[in-house]
Amino acid sequence: MPKFKDGYDFLERDPFNPGNQVAGRVSFHRDDRYGALTLSQVNGERVDYPTIYGTPKLKYPFGPSRNYHFPSATKIVAFRKVDGTNIFAYRYRDSRGNTYISYKVRLFPYLRNPFLPMWQEVLERYPDIPKLFQRNPGISGFSFEMYGADNPHLIQYEAKLEPMLLFGIKGEGEVVLPNTIVAGNVPQAPIVATIEQDYVWHYQEEQRKLDENLKCIDAQEMLYTGEEGQVWYLQNKQTGLWQMFKCKPHQIEQIHWANSPLSSEVIHATALNALEVTDKVTVDIVTEYLREEFPEHQIQRSHARIEKAVDAVNEVADRRLKVRTLIERHDFPTDTDVPTILRAIHHEFPKSEMKKVYQAVVAVQRFR
């Protein structure tokens, strides 16, 4: 991936429509255009398609000094927030008018690496996901969170891998609440509270409840049980449009607002997420991801840790790529057990790495 400031150009094959090669640009503008796609060609033919808005950056309703800035609202509806990988479903057309459904992560036009087979598995179990477009013709895209034990972040979940429909998008980034979407069997984010007055008091009260239920089970790995937070949908009294704000437990919020350098664990997890967009992680890519959640001064103080995490994650990525290549060379069936594979490929690695090789084989076999 080239260096970027406000976006980058791409030319990629659509893994969900394998015959299509698509060219366009991904936006990094820090507004409703964050992660938006502008398509220029499909299969070498020019297309004139409206900007595809995706999942915007979510903000807190306050700044570092804790001054709240809730706009005047008709009402506020709070929905459960889960901790995983954001997946956005969208449609596009070729020059002949054929329509295709595809899926992207925040800063890449599609899914790749382990996230692609994960989402393919989700689509097999929830065939109503692509039907959302037919059932909700006024909506141009749908935002999901893919979460669970197979896609670990800060929160430990009992479910292995699940989708949660967060909201829809129509027009130029207008948000559609999940409970108004005809979803079939697709899990939707549940309502946890409705607020009509005393916004700040209710916000702080919800944080208190979240904190009470959040338990750290592994301080070194920064792993918790409980809820990652809520998303507050505020209907602006002047415009009638819905705005989204994050509400997280203080324990997690403090990670995001601390003045000290970011923890190595948080940076490492972010670097792993960066494999969504590239086979090789760079400091620039990890920094861009960190900017989604953390203030610039904190990122700058973390530069040495970012470099270290980039090296570590690239080592993991290289090992998995080598394991995948060896598995394909040996032509192992997809149901081959891990010990059999290890016996066949162990001589390709130093003995000191065998524990890491085992982990790489498990990861590769899980999503073959």
CSV table of C-alpha atoms in Angstrom, one decimal:
chain,number,residue,atom,x,y,z
A,1,MET,CA,0.0,0.0,0.0
A,2,PRO,CA,1.4,3.5,-0.9
A,3,LYS,CA,1.9,6.2,1.7
A,4,PHE,CA,-1.3,8.2,2.3
A,5,LYS,CA,-2.7,11.3,3.8
A,6,ASP,CA,-6.4,11.6,2.9
A,7,GLY,CA,-6.7,8.3,1.1
A,8,TYR,CA,-5.2,6.0,-1.5
A,9,ASP,CA,-6.0,4.6,-4.9
A,10,PHE,CA,-6.6,0.9,-5.3
A,11,LEU,CA,-7.0,-1.8,-8.0
A,12,GLU,CA,-8.3,-5.0,-6.5
A,13,ARG,CA,-10.2,-8.2,-7.3
A,14,ASP,CA,-13.5,-8.4,-5.5
A,15,PRO,CA,-13.3,-11.7,-3.5
A,16,PHE,CA,-17.1,-11.8,-3.2
A,17,ASN,CA,-17.6,-11.4,-7.0
A,18,PRO,CA,-14.4,-13.1,-8.2
A,19,GLY,CA,-14.8,-12.1,-11.9
A,20,ASN,CA,-14.7,-8.4,-11.0
A,21,GLN,CA,-11.6,-6.2,-10.9
A,22,VAL,CA,-12.4,-2.8,-9.4
A,23,ALA,CA,-10.5,0.4,-9.3
A,24,GLY,CA,-11.2,3.4,-7.1
A,25,ARG,CA,-10.1,5.4,-4.1
A,26,VAL,CA,-10.5,4.9,-0.3
A,27,SER,CA,-11.1,8.1,1.7
A,28,PHE,CA,-9.3,8.8,5.0
A,29,HIS,CA,-11.1,12.2,5.6
A,30,ARG,CA,-12.0,12.4,9.3
A,31,ASP,CA,-15.7,13.0,8.8
A,32,ASP,CA,-18.6,11.0,7.3
A,33,ARG,CA,-16.3,10.2,4.3
A,34,TYR,CA,-13.9,8.1,6.5
A,35,GLY,CA,-13.4,4.8,4.7
A,36,ALA,CA,-15.8,5.8,1.8
A,37,LEU,CA,-15.2,4.4,-1.6
A,38,THR,CA,-15.2,6.3,-4.9
A,39,LEU,CA,-15.2,3.8,-7.8
A,40,SER,CA,-13.7,4.7,-11.2
A,41,GLN,CA,-13.6,1.4,-13.1
A,42,VAL,CA,-15.1,-2.1,-13.0
A,43,ASN,CA,-13.4,-4.7,-15.2
A,44,GLY,CA,-11.5,-2.0,-17.1
A,45,GLU,CA,-14.7,0.0,-18.0
A,46,ARG,CA,-15.3,3.4,-16.6
A,47,VAL,CA,-18.2,3.7,-14.1
A,48,ASP,CA,-19.9,6.8,-12.7
A,49,TYR,CA,-21.2,5.6,-9.4
A,50,PRO,CA,-22.1,7.8,-6.3
A,51,THR,CA,-19.7,7.8,-3.4
A,52,ILE,CA,-20.2,4.7,-1.2
A,53,TYR,CA,-20.3,5.9,2.4
A,54,GLY,CA,-19.2,3.4,5.0
A,55,THR,CA,-18.9,3.3,8.8
A,56,PRO,CA,-18.0,6.8,10.0
A,57,LYS,CA,-15.6,7.5,12.9
A,58,LEU,CA,-17.5,7.5,16.2
A,59,LYS,CA,-16.8,10.3,18.7
A,60,TYR,CA,-17.1,10.8,22.4
A,61,PRO,CA,-19.6,13.5,23.5
A,62,PHE,CA,-16.9,15.4,25.3
A,63,GLY,CA,-13.3,16.5,24.9
A,64,PRO,CA,-10.1,15.7,26.9
A,65,SER,CA,-11.2,18.3,29.5
A,66,ARG,CA,-14.5,16.4,30.0
A,67,ASN,CA,-16.7,19.3,28.7
A,68,TYR,CA,-19.8,17.6,27.3
A,69,HIS,CA,-21.2,18.9,24.0
A,70,PHE,CA,-24.4,17.0,23.3
A,71,PRO,CA,-26.4,18.7,20.6
A,72,SER,CA,-30.1,19.5,21.3
A,73,ALA,CA,-32.0,16.3,20.6
A,74,THR,CA,-35.5,15.0,20.1
A,75,LYS,CA,-34.4,11.8,21.8
A,76,ILE,CA,-31.5,9.5,22.4
A,77,VAL,CA,-31.5,5.7,21.9
A,78,ALA,CA,-28.6,3.7,23.3
A,79,PHE,CA,-27.6,0.4,21.6
A,80,ARG,CA,-25.2,-2.3,22.8
A,81,LYS,CA,-21.6,-2.0,21.4
A,82,VAL,CA,-19.5,-5.1,20.8
A,83,ASP,CA,-15.8,-5.4,20.3
A,84,GLY,CA,-14.7,-6.9,17.0
A,85,THR,CA,-14.0,-6.1,13.4
A,86,ASN,CA,-16.2,-3.6,11.5
A,87,ILE,CA,-17.6,-5.1,8.3
A,88,PHE,CA,-19.6,-2.9,5.8
A,89,ALA,CA,-21.9,-4.4,3.2
A,90,TYR,CA,-22.4,-2.3,0.1
A,91,ARG,CA,-23.5,-2.5,-3.5
A,92,TYR,CA,-22.0,-1.3,-6.8
A,93,ARG,CA,-22.8,-1.5,-10.5
A,94,ASP,CA,-20.6,-2.1,-13.6
A,95,SER,CA,-21.0,-0.1,-16.8
A,96,ARG,CA,-23.7,-2.5,-18.0
A,97,GLY,CA,-25.9,-1.9,-15.0
A,98,ASN,CA,-25.2,-5.2,-13.3
A,99,THR,CA,-25.4,-4.9,-9.5
A,100,TYR,CA,-23.0,-6.6,-7.1
A,101,ILE,CA,-23.0,-7.0,-3.3
A,102,SER,CA,-19.6,-6.9,-1.5
A,103,TYR,CA,-18.1,-6.3,1.9
A,104,LYS,CA,-15.3,-4.1,3.2
A,105,VAL,CA,-13.3,-3.3,6.3
A,106,ARG,CA,-12.8,0.3,7.4
A,107,LEU,CA,-9.8,1.3,5.3
A,108,PHE,CA,-9.8,-1.3,2.5
A,109,PRO,CA,-12.4,-2.0,-0.2
A,110,TYR,CA,-12.8,-5.7,0.6
A,111,LEU,CA,-11.8,-8.3,3.3
A,112,ARG,CA,-8.5,-10.1,3.2
A,113,ASN,CA,-6.2,-12.4,5.3
A,114,PRO,CA,-8.1,-14.2,8.1
A,115,PHE,CA,-11.0,-11.8,8.0
A,116,LEU,CA,-12.2,-13.0,4.6
A,117,PRO,CA,-12.7,-16.6,5.5
A,118,MET,CA,-14.2,-15.5,8.9
A,119,TRP,CA,-16.8,-13.4,7.1
A,120,GLN,CA,-17.5,-16.1,4.5
A,121,GLU,CA,-18.3,-18.4,7.4
A,122,VAL,CA,-20.7,-15.9,8.8
A,123,LEU,CA,-22.4,-15.5,5.4
A,124,GLU,CA,-22.9,-19.2,5.2
A,125,ARG,CA,-24.6,-19.2,8.6
A,126,TYR,CA,-26.6,-16.1,8.0
A,127,PRO,CA,-27.8,-16.1,4.4
A,128,ASP,CA,-30.2,-13.2,5.1
A,129,ILE,CA,-27.3,-10.8,5.2
A,130,PRO,CA,-27.2,-10.1,1.4
A,131,LYS,CA,-31.0,-10.1,1.4
A,132,LEU,CA,-31.0,-6.9,3.5
A,133,PHE,CA,-30.7,-4.8,0.4
A,134,GLN,CA,-33.8,-6.3,-1.1
A,135,ARG,CA,-35.8,-6.0,2.1
A,136,ASN,CA,-34.7,-2.4,2.8
A,137,PRO,CA,-34.5,-0.8,-0.7
A,138,GLY,CA,-33.9,2.7,0.6
A,139,ILE,CA,-30.7,1.7,2.4
A,140,SER,CA,-27.4,1.7,0.5
A,141,GLY,CA,-25.2,-0.1,3.0
A,142,PHE,CA,-25.2,-1.9,6.3
A,143,SER,CA,-22.6,-1.8,9.1
A,144,PHE,CA,-21.8,-4.9,11.1
A,145,GLU,CA,-19.4,-5.9,13.9
A,146,MET,CA,-17.9,-9.4,13.5
A,147,TYR,CA,-17.0,-10.5,17.0
A,148,GLY,CA,-16.3,-13.5,19.2
A,149,ALA,CA,-13.6,-15.8,20.5
A,150,ASP,CA,-12.2,-16.5,17.0
A,151,ASN,CA,-11.7,-12.7,16.5
A,152,PRO,CA,-10.4,-11.6,19.9
A,153,HIS,CA,-10.0,-8.0,21.0
A,154,LEU,CA,-10.4,-6.5,24.5
A,155,ILE,CA,-13.6,-8.3,25.5
A,156,GLN,CA,-13.8,-12.1,25.8
A,157,TYR,CA,-17.0,-13.6,24.3
A,158,GLU,CA,-18.4,-17.0,24.7
A,159,ALA,CA,-19.6,-17.1,21.1
A,160,LYS,CA,-17.0,-18.2,18.6
A,161,LEU,CA,-17.9,-15.9,15.7
A,162,GLU,CA,-21.0,-13.8,15.3
A,163,PRO,CA,-22.2,-10.8,13.3
A,164,MET,CA,-24.2,-7.9,14.8
A,165,LEU,CA,-26.0,-5.5,12.6
A,166,LEU,CA,-25.2,-2.0,13.9
A,167,PHE,CA,-27.0,0.4,11.5
A,168,GLY,CA,-27.7,1.2,7.9
A,169,ILE,CA,-26.5,4.1,5.7
A,170,LYS,CA,-28.5,5.9,3.0
A,171,GLY,CA,-27.9,9.0,0.9
A,172,GLU,CA,-24.8,10.9,1.8
A,173,GLY,CA,-24.0,9.1,5.0
A,174,GLU,CA,-27.4,9.4,6.7
A,175,VAL,CA,-27.6,6.8,9.6
A,176,VAL,CA,-30.6,4.4,9.9
A,177,LEU,CA,-31.2,2.8,13.3
A,178,PRO,CA,-30.8,-1.0,13.5
A,179,ASN,CA,-34.3,-1.5,15.1
A,180,THR,CA,-35.9,0.1,12.0
A,181,ILE,CA,-34.2,-2.3,9.6
A,182,VAL,CA,-36.0,-5.5,8.3
A,183,ALA,CA,-33.3,-8.0,9.2
A,184,GLY,CA,-34.7,-11.5,8.9
A,185,ASN,CA,-32.4,-13.8,11.0
A,186,VAL,CA,-29.6,-11.4,11.1
A,187,PRO,CA,-28.7,-10.4,14.8
A,188,GLN,CA,-29.3,-6.7,15.5
A,189,ALA,CA,-27.7,-4.5,18.1
A,190,PRO,CA,-30.3,-4.4,21.0
A,191,ILE,CA,-31.6,-1.2,22.6
A,192,VAL,CA,-30.2,-0.9,26.2
A,193,ALA,CA,-31.7,2.6,27.1
A,194,THR,CA,-33.8,5.5,25.8
A,195,ILE,CA,-32.9,8.9,27.1
A,196,GLU,CA,-35.1,12.0,26.7
A,197,GLN,CA,-33.5,14.4,29.3
A,198,ASP,CA,-30.5,14.8,31.6
A,199,TYR,CA,-28.1,13.6,28.9
A,200,VAL,CA,-24.9,14.0,31.0
A,201,TRP,CA,-26.4,12.3,34.1
A,202,HIS,CA,-27.7,9.3,32.1
A,203,TYR,CA,-24.4,9.0,30.2
A,204,GLN,CA,-22.4,8.9,33.5
A,205,GLU,CA,-24.9,6.5,35.0
A,206,GLU,CA,-24.6,4.1,32.0
A,207,GLN,CA,-20.8,4.3,32.3
A,208,ARG,CA,-21.1,3.4,36.0
A,209,LYS,CA,-23.2,0.3,35.2
A,210,LEU,CA,-20.8,-0.7,32.5
A,211,ASP,CA,-17.8,-0.4,34.9
A,212,GLU,CA,-19.6,-2.5,37.5
A,213,ASN,CA,-20.0,-5.4,35.1
A,214,LEU,CA,-16.5,-5.1,33.5
A,215,LYS,CA,-13.9,-7.5,35.0
A,216,CYS,CA,-10.3,-7.7,34.0
A,217,ILE,CA,-9.4,-11.4,33.7
A,218,ASP,CA,-5.9,-11.0,32.2
A,219,ALA,CA,-4.0,-7.7,33.0
A,220,GLN,CA,-1.0,-8.6,30.8
A,221,GLU,CA,-3.2,-9.3,27.7
A,222,MET,CA,-5.7,-6.6,28.6
A,223,LEU,CA,-8.6,-9.1,28.4
A,224,TYR,CA,-12.0,-8.4,30.0
A,225,THR,CA,-15.4,-9.9,30.5
A,226,GLY,CA,-18.5,-7.7,30.4
A,227,GLU,CA,-19.6,-5.1,27.8
A,228,GLU,CA,-17.3,-2.9,25.7
A,229,GLY,CA,-19.9,-0.1,25.8
A,230,GLN,CA,-22.8,1.5,24.0
A,231,VAL,CA,-23.4,3.6,21.0
A,232,TRP,CA,-25.7,6.6,21.6
A,233,TYR,CA,-27.9,7.6,18.7
A,234,LEU,CA,-28.9,11.2,19.1
A,235,GLN,CA,-31.7,12.6,16.8
A,236,ASN,CA,-30.7,16.2,16.2
A,237,LYS,CA,-33.6,18.5,16.9
A,238,GLN,CA,-32.6,20.9,14.1
A,239,THR,CA,-31.9,18.4,11.3
A,240,GLY,CA,-33.8,15.3,12.3
A,241,LEU,CA,-30.7,13.3,11.5
A,242,TRP,CA,-29.1,10.7,13.8
A,243,GLN,CA,-25.7,11.3,15.2
A,244,MET,CA,-23.6,8.6,16.9
A,245,PHE,CA,-21.5,8.9,20.1
A,246,LYS,CA,-19.5,6.3,22.0
A,247,CYS,CA,-20.2,5.4,25.6
A,248,LYS,CA,-17.5,3.1,27.2
A,249,PRO,CA,-16.7,2.0,30.7
A,250,HIS,CA,-14.2,4.2,32.4
A,251,GLN,CA,-11.6,1.4,32.5
A,252,ILE,CA,-11.6,1.2,28.7
A,253,GLU,CA,-12.1,4.9,28.2
A,254,GLN,CA,-9.0,5.7,30.3
A,255,ILE,CA,-6.9,3.6,28.0
A,256,HIS,CA,-7.9,6.0,25.2
A,257,TRP,CA,-7.4,9.2,27.1
A,258,ALA,CA,-4.2,8.6,29.1
A,259,ASN,CA,-1.3,11.0,28.7
A,260,SER,CA,1.3,8.2,28.9
A,261,PRO,CA,2.4,6.2,25.8
A,262,LEU,CA,-0.1,3.6,24.6
A,263,SER,CA,0.4,0.2,26.0
A,264,SER,CA,2.3,-2.4,24.0
A,265,GLU,CA,-0.8,-4.7,24.1
A,266,VAL,CA,-3.1,-2.1,22.6
A,267,ILE,CA,-0.6,-1.3,19.8
A,268,HIS,CA,0.0,-4.9,19.1
A,269,ALA,CA,-3.8,-5.6,18.8
A,270,THR,CA,-4.0,-2.6,16.5
A,271,ALA,CA,-1.2,-3.8,14.3
A,272,LEU,CA,-2.9,-7.2,14.0
A,273,ASN,CA,-6.1,-5.3,12.8
A,274,ALA,CA,-3.9,-3.5,10.2
A,275,LEU,CA,-3.5,-6.9,8.5
A,276,GLU,CA,-7.1,-6.2,7.2
A,277,VAL,CA,-5.6,-3.9,4.6
A,278,THR,CA,-2.1,-5.3,3.8
A,279,ASP,CA,0.2,-8.3,3.8
A,280,LYS,CA,2.9,-6.3,5.4
A,281,VAL,CA,2.2,-3.9,8.3
A,282,THR,CA,3.9,-0.5,8.3
A,283,VAL,CA,4.2,2.2,10.9
A,284,ASP,CA,2.1,4.6,8.8
A,285,ILE,CA,-0.8,2.1,8.6
A,286,VAL,CA,-0.7,1.3,12.3
A,287,THR,CA,-0.6,5.0,13.1
A,288,GLU,CA,-3.6,5.7,10.9
A,289,TYR,CA,-5.6,2.9,12.7
A,290,LEU,CA,-4.6,4.3,16.1
A,291,ARG,CA,-5.8,7.7,15.1
A,292,GLU,CA,-9.3,6.2,15.0
A,293,GLU,CA,-9.3,6.0,18.8
A,294,PHE,CA,-6.4,7.9,20.4
A,295,PRO,CA,-5.2,11.5,20.5
A,296,GLU,CA,-2.2,12.5,18.4
A,297,HIS,CA,0.1,13.4,21.3
A,298,GLN,CA,-0.3,10.0,22.8
A,299,ILE,CA,0.5,8.3,19.5
A,300,GLN,CA,3.6,10.4,19.0
A,301,ARG,CA,4.8,9.3,22.4
A,302,SER,CA,4.4,5.7,21.4
A,303,HIS,CA,6.5,5.7,18.3
A,304,ALA,CA,9.1,3.2,19.5
A,305,ARG,CA,6.4,0.7,20.7
A,306,ILE,CA,4.7,1.0,17.3
A,307,GLU,CA,7.9,0.1,15.5
A,308,LYS,CA,8.4,-2.9,17.8
A,309,ALA,CA,4.8,-4.1,17.3
A,310,VAL,CA,5.1,-3.7,13.5
A,311,ASP,CA,8.2,-6.0,13.5
A,312,ALA,CA,6.4,-8.5,15.7
A,313,VAL,CA,3.2,-8.6,13.6
A,314,ASN,CA,5.1,-8.9,10.4
A,315,GLU,CA,7.0,-11.8,11.8
A,316,VAL,CA,3.7,-13.5,12.6
A,317,ALA,CA,2.3,-12.7,9.1
A,318,ASP,CA,5.5,-14.1,7.4
A,319,ARG,CA,5.3,-17.3,9.4
A,320,ARG,CA,1.6,-17.8,8.6
A,321,LEU,CA,2.3,-17.2,4.9
A,322,LYS,CA,5.2,-19.8,5.0
A,323,VAL,CA,3.0,-22.3,6.7
A,324,ARG,CA,0.1,-21.8,4.2
A,325,THR,CA,2.6,-22.2,1.3
A,326,LEU,CA,3.9,-25.4,2.8
A,327,ILE,CA,0.4,-26.8,3.4
A,328,GLU,CA,-0.5,-26.1,-0.2
A,329,ARG,CA,2.7,-27.6,-1.4
A,330,HIS,CA,2.0,-30.9,0.5
A,331,ASP,CA,-1.6,-30.7,-0.8
A,332,PHE,CA,-3.1,-31.6,2.7
A,333,PRO,CA,-6.9,-32.0,2.8
A,334,THR,CA,-8.6,-29.2,4.8
A,335,ASP,CA,-9.5,-31.7,7.6
A,336,THR,CA,-5.9,-32.8,8.2
A,337,ASP,CA,-5.0,-32.6,11.9
A,338,VAL,CA,-2.3,-30.2,13.2
A,339,PRO,CA,0.2,-32.9,14.4
A,340,THR,CA,0.3,-34.5,10.9
A,341,ILE,CA,1.0,-31.2,9.3
A,342,LEU,CA,3.7,-30.4,11.9
A,343,ARG,CA,5.5,-33.7,11.3
A,344,ALA,CA,5.7,-32.9,7.6
A,345,ILE,CA,6.9,-29.3,7.8
A,346,HIS,CA,8.8,-29.0,11.1
A,347,HIS,CA,12.2,-29.3,9.4
A,348,GLU,CA,11.5,-26.0,7.6
A,349,PHE,CA,11.7,-24.1,10.9
A,350,PRO,CA,14.2,-23.7,13.8
A,351,LYS,CA,13.3,-25.9,16.8
A,352,SER,CA,13.0,-22.7,19.0
A,353,GLU,CA,10.0,-21.6,16.9
A,354,MET,CA,7.9,-24.7,17.0
A,355,LYS,CA,5.4,-23.3,19.5
A,356,LYS,CA,4.8,-20.3,17.2
A,357,VAL,CA,4.7,-22.7,14.2
A,358,TYR,CA,2.0,-24.7,15.9
A,359,GLN,CA,0.0,-21.5,16.5
A,360,ALA,CA,0.4,-20.6,12.8
A,361,VAL,CA,-0.8,-24.0,11.6
A,362,VAL,CA,-3.8,-23.8,13.9
A,363,ALA,CA,-4.6,-20.3,12.5
A,364,VAL,CA,-4.2,-21.3,8.9
A,365,GLN,CA,-6.2,-24.5,9.2
A,366,ARG,CA,-9.0,-22.8,11.0
A,367,PHE,CA,-9.9,-20.8,8.0
A,368,ARG,CA,-8.9,-22.9,5.0
